[in-house]
Amino acid sequence: KQEVTQIPAALSVPEGENLVLNCSFTDSAIYNLQWFRQDPGKGLTSLLLIQSSQREQTSGRLNASLDKSSGRSTLYIAASQPGDSATYLCASTGGGNKLTFGTGTQLKVEL
Amino acid sequence: KAGVTQTPRYLIKTRGQQVTLSCSPISGHRSVSWYQQTPGQGLQFLFEYFSETQRNKGNFPGRFSGRQFSNSRSEMNVSTLELGDSALYLCASSGTVSNTGELFFGEGSRLTVL
Protein backbone atom coordinates (compact mmCIF):
# COMPACT_ATOMS: atom_id res chain seq x y z
CA LYS A 1 0.00 0.00 0.00
CA GLN A 2 1.42 3.36 -1.06
CA GLU A 3 2.11 5.83 1.73
CA VAL A 4 2.99 9.44 1.02
CA THR A 5 4.54 11.71 3.63
CA GLN A 6 5.25 15.42 3.52
CA ILE A 7 7.76 17.28 5.63
CA PRO A 8 7.48 19.76 7.22
CA ALA A 9 3.82 19.82 8.24
CA ALA A 10 3.94 23.59 8.60
CA LEU A 11 6.37 26.26 7.52
CA SER A 12 6.53 29.99 8.07
CA VAL A 13 8.97 32.11 6.05
CA PRO A 14 9.54 35.81 5.35
CA GLU A 15 8.62 37.17 1.96
CA GLY A 16 11.29 36.75 -0.70
CA GLU A 17 12.79 33.58 0.72
CA ASN A 18 13.38 30.52 -1.45
CA LEU A 19 11.96 27.34 0.04
CA VAL A 20 11.74 23.60 -0.50
CA LEU A 21 8.84 21.33 0.34
CA ASN A 22 9.48 17.62 0.61
CA CYS A 23 7.39 14.62 -0.37
CA SER A 24 8.34 10.98 0.08
CA PHE A 25 6.56 7.83 -1.05
CA THR A 26 7.06 4.19 -0.17
CA ASP A 27 6.26 2.48 -3.49
CA SER A 28 8.41 3.63 -6.39
CA ALA A 29 6.08 2.02 -8.96
CA ILE A 30 4.23 5.24 -9.67
CA TYR A 31 2.96 6.57 -12.97
CA ASN A 32 3.33 10.21 -12.08
CA LEU A 33 3.49 12.65 -9.20
CA GLN A 34 1.40 15.77 -8.96
CA TRP A 35 1.68 18.84 -6.75
CA PHE A 36 -1.38 20.83 -5.70
CA ARG A 37 -2.13 23.86 -3.60
CA GLN A 38 -5.24 24.25 -1.52
CA ASP A 39 -6.51 27.52 -0.11
CA PRO A 40 -8.68 27.39 3.01
CA GLY A 41 -12.14 26.01 2.27
CA LYS A 42 -11.34 25.60 -1.41
CA GLY A 43 -10.66 22.82 -3.83
CA LEU A 44 -7.26 21.76 -5.16
CA THR A 45 -5.35 23.68 -7.80
CA SER A 46 -2.92 21.65 -9.89
CA LEU A 47 0.57 23.14 -9.88
CA LEU A 48 2.86 20.65 -11.58
CA LEU A 49 2.67 17.11 -12.94
CA ILE A 50 5.83 15.02 -13.29
CA GLN A 51 5.61 11.86 -15.33
CA SER A 52 7.51 8.85 -14.02
CA SER A 53 10.00 9.13 -16.90
CA GLN A 54 10.76 12.78 -16.10
CA ARG A 55 13.09 14.24 -13.51
CA GLU A 56 11.60 17.68 -13.11
CA GLN A 57 9.02 20.21 -14.23
CA THR A 58 9.03 23.98 -14.02
CA SER A 59 6.27 26.57 -14.03
CA GLY A 60 7.16 30.15 -13.28
CA ARG A 61 8.66 30.35 -9.79
CA LEU A 62 7.89 26.69 -9.14
CA ASN A 63 10.16 23.74 -9.83
CA ALA A 64 9.33 20.17 -8.92
CA SER A 65 11.74 17.25 -9.05
CA LEU A 66 11.17 13.52 -8.91
CA ASP A 67 13.57 10.77 -7.86
CA LYS A 68 11.72 7.49 -8.10
CA SER A 69 14.64 5.38 -6.91
CA SER A 70 14.75 7.18 -3.58
CA GLY A 71 10.99 7.70 -3.38
CA ARG A 72 11.25 11.47 -3.16
CA SER A 73 9.90 14.59 -4.77
CA THR A 74 10.60 18.21 -3.91
CA LEU A 75 8.76 21.41 -4.73
CA TYR A 76 10.99 24.46 -4.90
CA ILE A 77 9.36 27.88 -4.62
CA ALA A 78 11.54 30.83 -5.55
CA ALA A 79 11.15 34.33 -4.16
CA SER A 80 8.11 33.48 -2.04
CA GLN A 81 5.20 35.92 -1.82
CA PRO A 82 2.31 36.27 0.66
CA GLY A 83 -0.01 34.99 -2.07
CA ASP A 84 1.85 31.67 -1.92
CA SER A 85 0.39 31.04 1.52
CA ALA A 86 -1.65 27.86 1.26
CA THR A 87 -1.46 24.14 1.94
CA TYR A 88 0.66 22.24 -0.56
CA LEU A 89 -0.13 18.63 -1.30
CA CYS A 90 1.73 16.03 -3.29
CA ALA A 91 0.02 12.97 -4.71
CA SER A 92 1.24 9.88 -6.52
CA THR A 93 -0.75 8.04 -9.15
CA GLY A 94 -1.07 4.29 -9.07
CA GLY A 95 -3.60 2.35 -11.10
CA GLY A 96 -6.21 4.36 -12.96
CA ASN A 97 -6.57 7.98 -11.95
CA LYS A 98 -6.33 7.07 -8.29
CA LEU A 99 -4.23 9.51 -6.32
CA THR A 100 -2.60 8.81 -2.99
CA PHE A 101 -2.14 12.11 -1.20
CA GLY A 102 0.42 13.23 1.28
CA THR A 103 -0.48 14.90 4.53
CA GLY A 104 0.29 18.37 3.21
CA THR A 105 2.57 21.25 4.16
CA GLN A 106 0.87 24.40 5.43
CA LEU A 107 2.90 27.36 4.19
CA LYS A 108 2.68 30.90 5.51
CA VAL A 109 4.67 33.65 3.84
CA GLU A 110 4.88 36.73 6.01
CA LEU A 111 5.41 40.32 4.98
CA LYS B 1 -13.08 26.63 -20.75
CA ALA B 2 -15.19 25.87 -17.70
CA GLY B 3 -13.61 23.92 -14.89
CA VAL B 4 -14.99 21.11 -12.78
CA THR B 5 -18.33 22.10 -11.27
CA GLN B 6 -19.67 20.60 -8.09
CA THR B 7 -23.12 21.09 -6.59
CA PRO B 8 -24.24 21.81 -4.00
CA ARG B 9 -21.33 23.64 -2.42
CA TYR B 10 -22.65 23.35 1.11
CA LEU B 11 -25.26 21.16 2.72
CA ILE B 12 -26.38 20.10 6.15
CA LYS B 13 -28.00 16.75 6.84
CA THR B 14 -28.93 14.76 9.92
CA ARG B 15 -27.86 11.27 10.83
CA GLY B 16 -29.68 8.55 8.95
CA GLN B 17 -30.49 10.70 5.94
CA GLN B 18 -28.98 10.25 2.52
CA VAL B 19 -27.28 12.75 0.23
CA THR B 20 -26.49 13.04 -3.45
CA LEU B 21 -23.65 15.17 -4.75
CA SER B 22 -23.14 16.13 -8.36
CA CYS B 23 -20.03 16.73 -10.45
CA SER B 24 -19.75 18.07 -13.99
CA PRO B 25 -16.26 17.46 -15.43
CA ILE B 26 -14.33 19.66 -17.79
CA SER B 27 -15.81 19.42 -21.25
CA GLY B 28 -14.34 16.46 -23.10
CA HIS B 29 -13.07 14.73 -19.96
CA ARG B 30 -14.40 11.21 -19.50
CA SER B 31 -12.75 10.24 -16.21
CA VAL B 32 -14.29 11.43 -12.96
CA SER B 33 -12.99 10.51 -9.55
CA TRP B 34 -14.20 11.35 -6.06
CA TYR B 35 -12.27 12.07 -2.88
CA GLN B 36 -13.18 12.67 0.74
CA GLN B 37 -11.20 15.18 2.78
CA THR B 38 -11.37 15.27 6.58
CA PRO B 39 -9.03 16.85 9.14
CA GLY B 40 -8.21 13.47 10.63
CA GLN B 41 -7.77 11.28 7.54
CA GLY B 42 -6.74 13.82 4.94
CA LEU B 43 -7.66 13.17 1.33
CA GLN B 44 -8.88 9.67 0.58
CA PHE B 45 -9.91 8.14 -2.74
CA LEU B 46 -13.52 7.04 -3.01
CA PHE B 47 -13.95 5.82 -6.60
CA GLU B 48 -13.30 6.59 -10.23
CA TYR B 49 -15.59 6.35 -13.23
CA PHE B 50 -14.65 6.24 -16.87
CA SER B 51 -17.21 6.00 -19.65
CA GLU B 52 -19.99 5.16 -17.19
CA THR B 53 -18.02 2.28 -15.63
CA GLN B 54 -16.47 2.22 -12.20
CA ARG B 55 -12.78 1.63 -12.81
CA ASN B 56 -11.40 1.92 -9.28
CA LYS B 57 -12.80 1.86 -5.78
CA GLY B 58 -11.33 2.92 -2.48
CA ASN B 59 -11.82 1.41 0.95
CA PHE B 60 -15.15 2.90 1.89
CA PRO B 61 -18.31 1.09 3.06
CA GLY B 62 -21.10 0.26 0.66
CA ARG B 63 -23.06 3.28 1.88
CA PHE B 64 -20.91 5.26 -0.52
CA SER B 65 -21.85 4.77 -4.13
CA GLY B 66 -21.59 6.61 -7.38
CA ARG B 67 -22.48 6.60 -11.02
CA GLN B 68 -21.58 8.33 -14.22
CA PHE B 69 -23.90 9.37 -16.99
CA SER B 70 -23.38 9.27 -20.75
CA ASN B 71 -22.46 12.98 -20.74
CA SER B 72 -19.69 12.19 -18.20
CA ARG B 73 -21.44 13.97 -15.35
CA SER B 74 -21.18 12.01 -12.14
CA GLU B 75 -23.08 11.72 -8.91
CA MET B 76 -22.12 10.19 -5.63
CA ASN B 77 -24.57 9.10 -2.99
CA VAL B 78 -24.10 8.47 0.71
CA SER B 79 -26.89 6.62 2.47
CA THR B 80 -27.62 6.34 6.18
CA LEU B 81 -25.39 9.27 7.03
CA GLU B 82 -23.14 9.13 10.06
CA LEU B 83 -21.48 11.98 11.93
CA GLY B 84 -18.12 10.82 10.57
CA ASP B 85 -19.29 11.44 7.02
CA SER B 86 -18.93 15.18 7.60
CA ALA B 87 -16.26 16.18 5.14
CA LEU B 88 -15.33 18.08 2.03
CA TYR B 89 -16.11 15.90 -0.98
CA LEU B 90 -13.97 16.68 -3.98
CA CYS B 91 -14.46 15.63 -7.56
CA ALA B 92 -11.68 15.53 -10.14
CA SER B 93 -11.72 15.03 -13.87
CA SER B 94 -9.07 13.88 -16.29
CA GLY B 95 -8.91 13.90 -20.05
CA THR B 96 -6.79 10.78 -20.43
CA VAL B 97 -7.59 7.09 -20.36
CA SER B 98 -4.19 6.16 -18.97
CA ASN B 99 -2.68 6.84 -15.59
CA THR B 100 -0.47 9.62 -16.82
CA GLY B 101 -2.91 12.46 -17.00
CA GLU B 102 -3.28 15.57 -14.91
CA LEU B 103 -6.28 15.70 -12.59
CA PHE B 104 -8.33 18.86 -12.19
CA PHE B 105 -10.42 19.37 -9.09
CA GLY B 106 -13.64 21.20 -8.37
CA GLU B 107 -14.27 23.45 -5.37
CA GLY B 108 -15.92 20.63 -3.45
CA SER B 109 -19.16 19.99 -1.63
CA ARG B 110 -18.95 20.53 2.10
CA LEU B 111 -21.23 18.13 3.94
CA THR B 112 -22.09 18.59 7.59
CA VAL B 113 -23.94 15.77 9.34
CA LEU B 114 -25.69 16.70 12.59
PDB file of C-alpha atoms in Angstrom, chain A residues 23-96:
ATOM      1  CA  CYS A  23       7.389  14.624  -0.369  1.00  0.00           C
ATOM      2  CA  SER A  24       8.342  10.979   0.085  1.00  0.00           C
ATOM      3  CA  PHE A  25       6.557   7.831  -1.049  1.00  0.00           C
ATOM      4  CA  THR A  26       7.056   4.189  -0.168  1.00  0.00           C
ATOM      5  CA  ASP A  27       6.256   2.482  -3.491  1.00  0.00           C
ATOM      6  CA  SER A  28       8.405   3.634  -6.391  1.00  0.00           C
ATOM      7  CA  ALA A  29       6.085   2.021  -8.965  1.00  0.00           C
ATOM      8  CA  ILE A  30       4.230   5.245  -9.666  1.00  0.00           C
ATOM      9  CA  TYR A  31       2.959   6.574 -12.968  1.00  0.00           C
ATOM     10  CA  ASN A  32       3.333  10.214 -12.081  1.00  0.00           C
ATOM     11  CA  LEU A  33       3.489  12.649  -9.197  1.00  0.00           C
ATOM     12  CA  GLN A  34       1.395  15.771  -8.963  1.00  0.00           C
ATOM     13  CA  TRP A  35       1.683  18.845  -6.749  1.00  0.00           C
ATOM     14  CA  PHE A  36      -1.382  20.833  -5.702  1.00  0.00           C
ATOM     15  CA  ARG A  37      -2.132  23.858  -3.601  1.00  0.00           C
ATOM     16  CA  GLN A  38      -5.242  24.253  -1.521  1.00  0.00           C
ATOM     17  CA  ASP A  39      -6.506  27.519  -0.109  1.00  0.00           C
ATOM     18  CA  PRO A  40      -8.685  27.386   3.014  1.00  0.00           C
ATOM     19  CA  GLY A  41     -12.136  26.011   2.268  1.00  0.00           C
ATOM     20  CA  LYS A  42     -11.341  25.604  -1.409  1.00  0.00           C
ATOM     21  CA  GLY A  43     -10.661  22.818  -3.828  1.00  0.00           C
ATOM     22  CA  LEU A  44      -7.262  21.760  -5.157  1.00  0.00           C
ATOM     23  CA  THR A  45      -5.349  23.675  -7.801  1.00  0.00           C
ATOM     24  CA  SER A  46      -2.924  21.647  -9.888  1.00  0.00           C
ATOM     25  CA  LEU A  47       0.573  23.141  -9.883  1.00  0.00           C
ATOM     26  CA  LEU A  48       2.863  20.654 -11.577  1.00  0.00           C
ATOM     27  CA  LEU A  49       2.670  17.113 -12.937  1.00  0.00           C
ATOM     28  CA  ILE A  50       5.829  15.024 -13.287  1.00  0.00           C
ATOM     29  CA  GLN A  51       5.608  11.858 -15.333  1.00  0.00           C
ATOM     30  CA  SER A  52       7.511   8.847 -14.016  1.00  0.00           C
ATOM     31  CA  SER A  53       9.996   9.127 -16.903  1.00  0.00           C
ATOM     32  CA  GLN A  54      10.757  12.777 -16.098  1.00  0.00           C
ATOM     33  CA  ARG A  55      13.086  14.235 -13.509  1.00  0.00           C
ATOM     34  CA  GLU A  56      11.599  17.683 -13.111  1.00  0.00           C
ATOM     35  CA  GLN A  57       9.017  20.210 -14.231  1.00  0.00           C
ATOM     36  CA  THR A  58       9.025  23.984 -14.021  1.00  0.00           C
ATOM     37  CA  SER A  59       6.273  26.572 -14.034  1.00  0.00           C
ATOM     38  CA  GLY A  60       7.159  30.155 -13.278  1.00  0.00           C
ATOM     39  CA  ARG A  61       8.661  30.352  -9.791  1.00  0.00           C
ATOM     40  CA  LEU A  62       7.892  26.690  -9.138  1.00  0.00           C
ATOM     41  CA  ASN A  63      10.157  23.741  -9.832  1.00  0.00           C
ATOM     42  CA  ALA A  64       9.327  20.168  -8.917  1.00  0.00           C
ATOM     43  CA  SER A  65      11.739  17.253  -9.052  1.00  0.00           C
ATOM     44  CA  LEU A  66      11.171  13.524  -8.908  1.00  0.00           C
ATOM     45  CA  ASP A  67      13.570  10.769  -7.862  1.00  0.00           C
ATOM     46  CA  LYS A  68      11.718   7.488  -8.099  1.00  0.00           C
ATOM     47  CA  SER A  69      14.638   5.376  -6.907  1.00  0.00           C
ATOM     48  CA  SER A  70      14.750   7.175  -3.577  1.00  0.00           C
ATOM     49  CA  GLY A  71      10.988   7.704  -3.376  1.00  0.00           C
ATOM     50  CA  ARG A  72      11.251  11.472  -3.161  1.00  0.00           C
ATOM     51  CA  SER A  73       9.901  14.592  -4.766  1.00  0.00           C
ATOM     52  CA  THR A  74      10.602  18.207  -3.909  1.00  0.00           C
ATOM     53  CA  LEU A  75       8.763  21.413  -4.726  1.00  0.00           C
ATOM     54  CA  TYR A  76      10.988  24.461  -4.903  1.00  0.00           C
ATOM     55  CA  ILE A  77       9.361  27.885  -4.622  1.00  0.00           C
ATOM     56  CA  ALA A  78      11.545  30.828  -5.554  1.00  0.00           C
ATOM     57  CA  ALA A  79      11.148  34.325  -4.158  1.00  0.00           C
ATOM     58  CA  SER A  80       8.111  33.478  -2.039  1.00  0.00           C
ATOM     59  CA  GLN A  81       5.204  35.920  -1.818  1.00  0.00           C
ATOM     60  CA  PRO A  82       2.310  36.272   0.660  1.00  0.00           C
ATOM     61  CA  GLY A  83      -0.006  34.986  -2.070  1.00  0.00           C
ATOM     62  CA  ASP A  84       1.853  31.675  -1.925  1.00  0.00           C
ATOM     63  CA  SER A  85       0.395  31.042   1.519  1.00  0.00           C
ATOM     64  CA  ALA A  86      -1.646  27.859   1.261  1.00  0.00           C
ATOM     65  CA  THR A  87      -1.457  24.142   1.940  1.00  0.00           C
ATOM     66  CA  TYR A  88       0.660  22.242  -0.557  1.00  0.00           C
ATOM     67  CA  LEU A  89      -0.132  18.627  -1.299  1.00  0.00           C
ATOM     68  CA  CYS A  90       1.732  16.033  -3.286  1.00  0.00           C
ATOM     69  CA  ALA A  91       0.024  12.972  -4.707  1.00  0.00           C
ATOM     70  CA  SER A  92       1.243   9.881  -6.517  1.00  0.00           C
ATOM     71  CA  THR A  93      -0.749   8.044  -9.148  1.00  0.00           C
ATOM     72  CA  GLY A  94      -1.072   4.291  -9.066  1.00  0.00           C
ATOM     73  CA  GLY A  95      -3.596   2.349 -11.099  1.00  0.00           C
ATOM     74  CA  GLY A  96      -6.208   4.362 -12.957  1.00  0.00           C
TER      75      GLY A  96
END
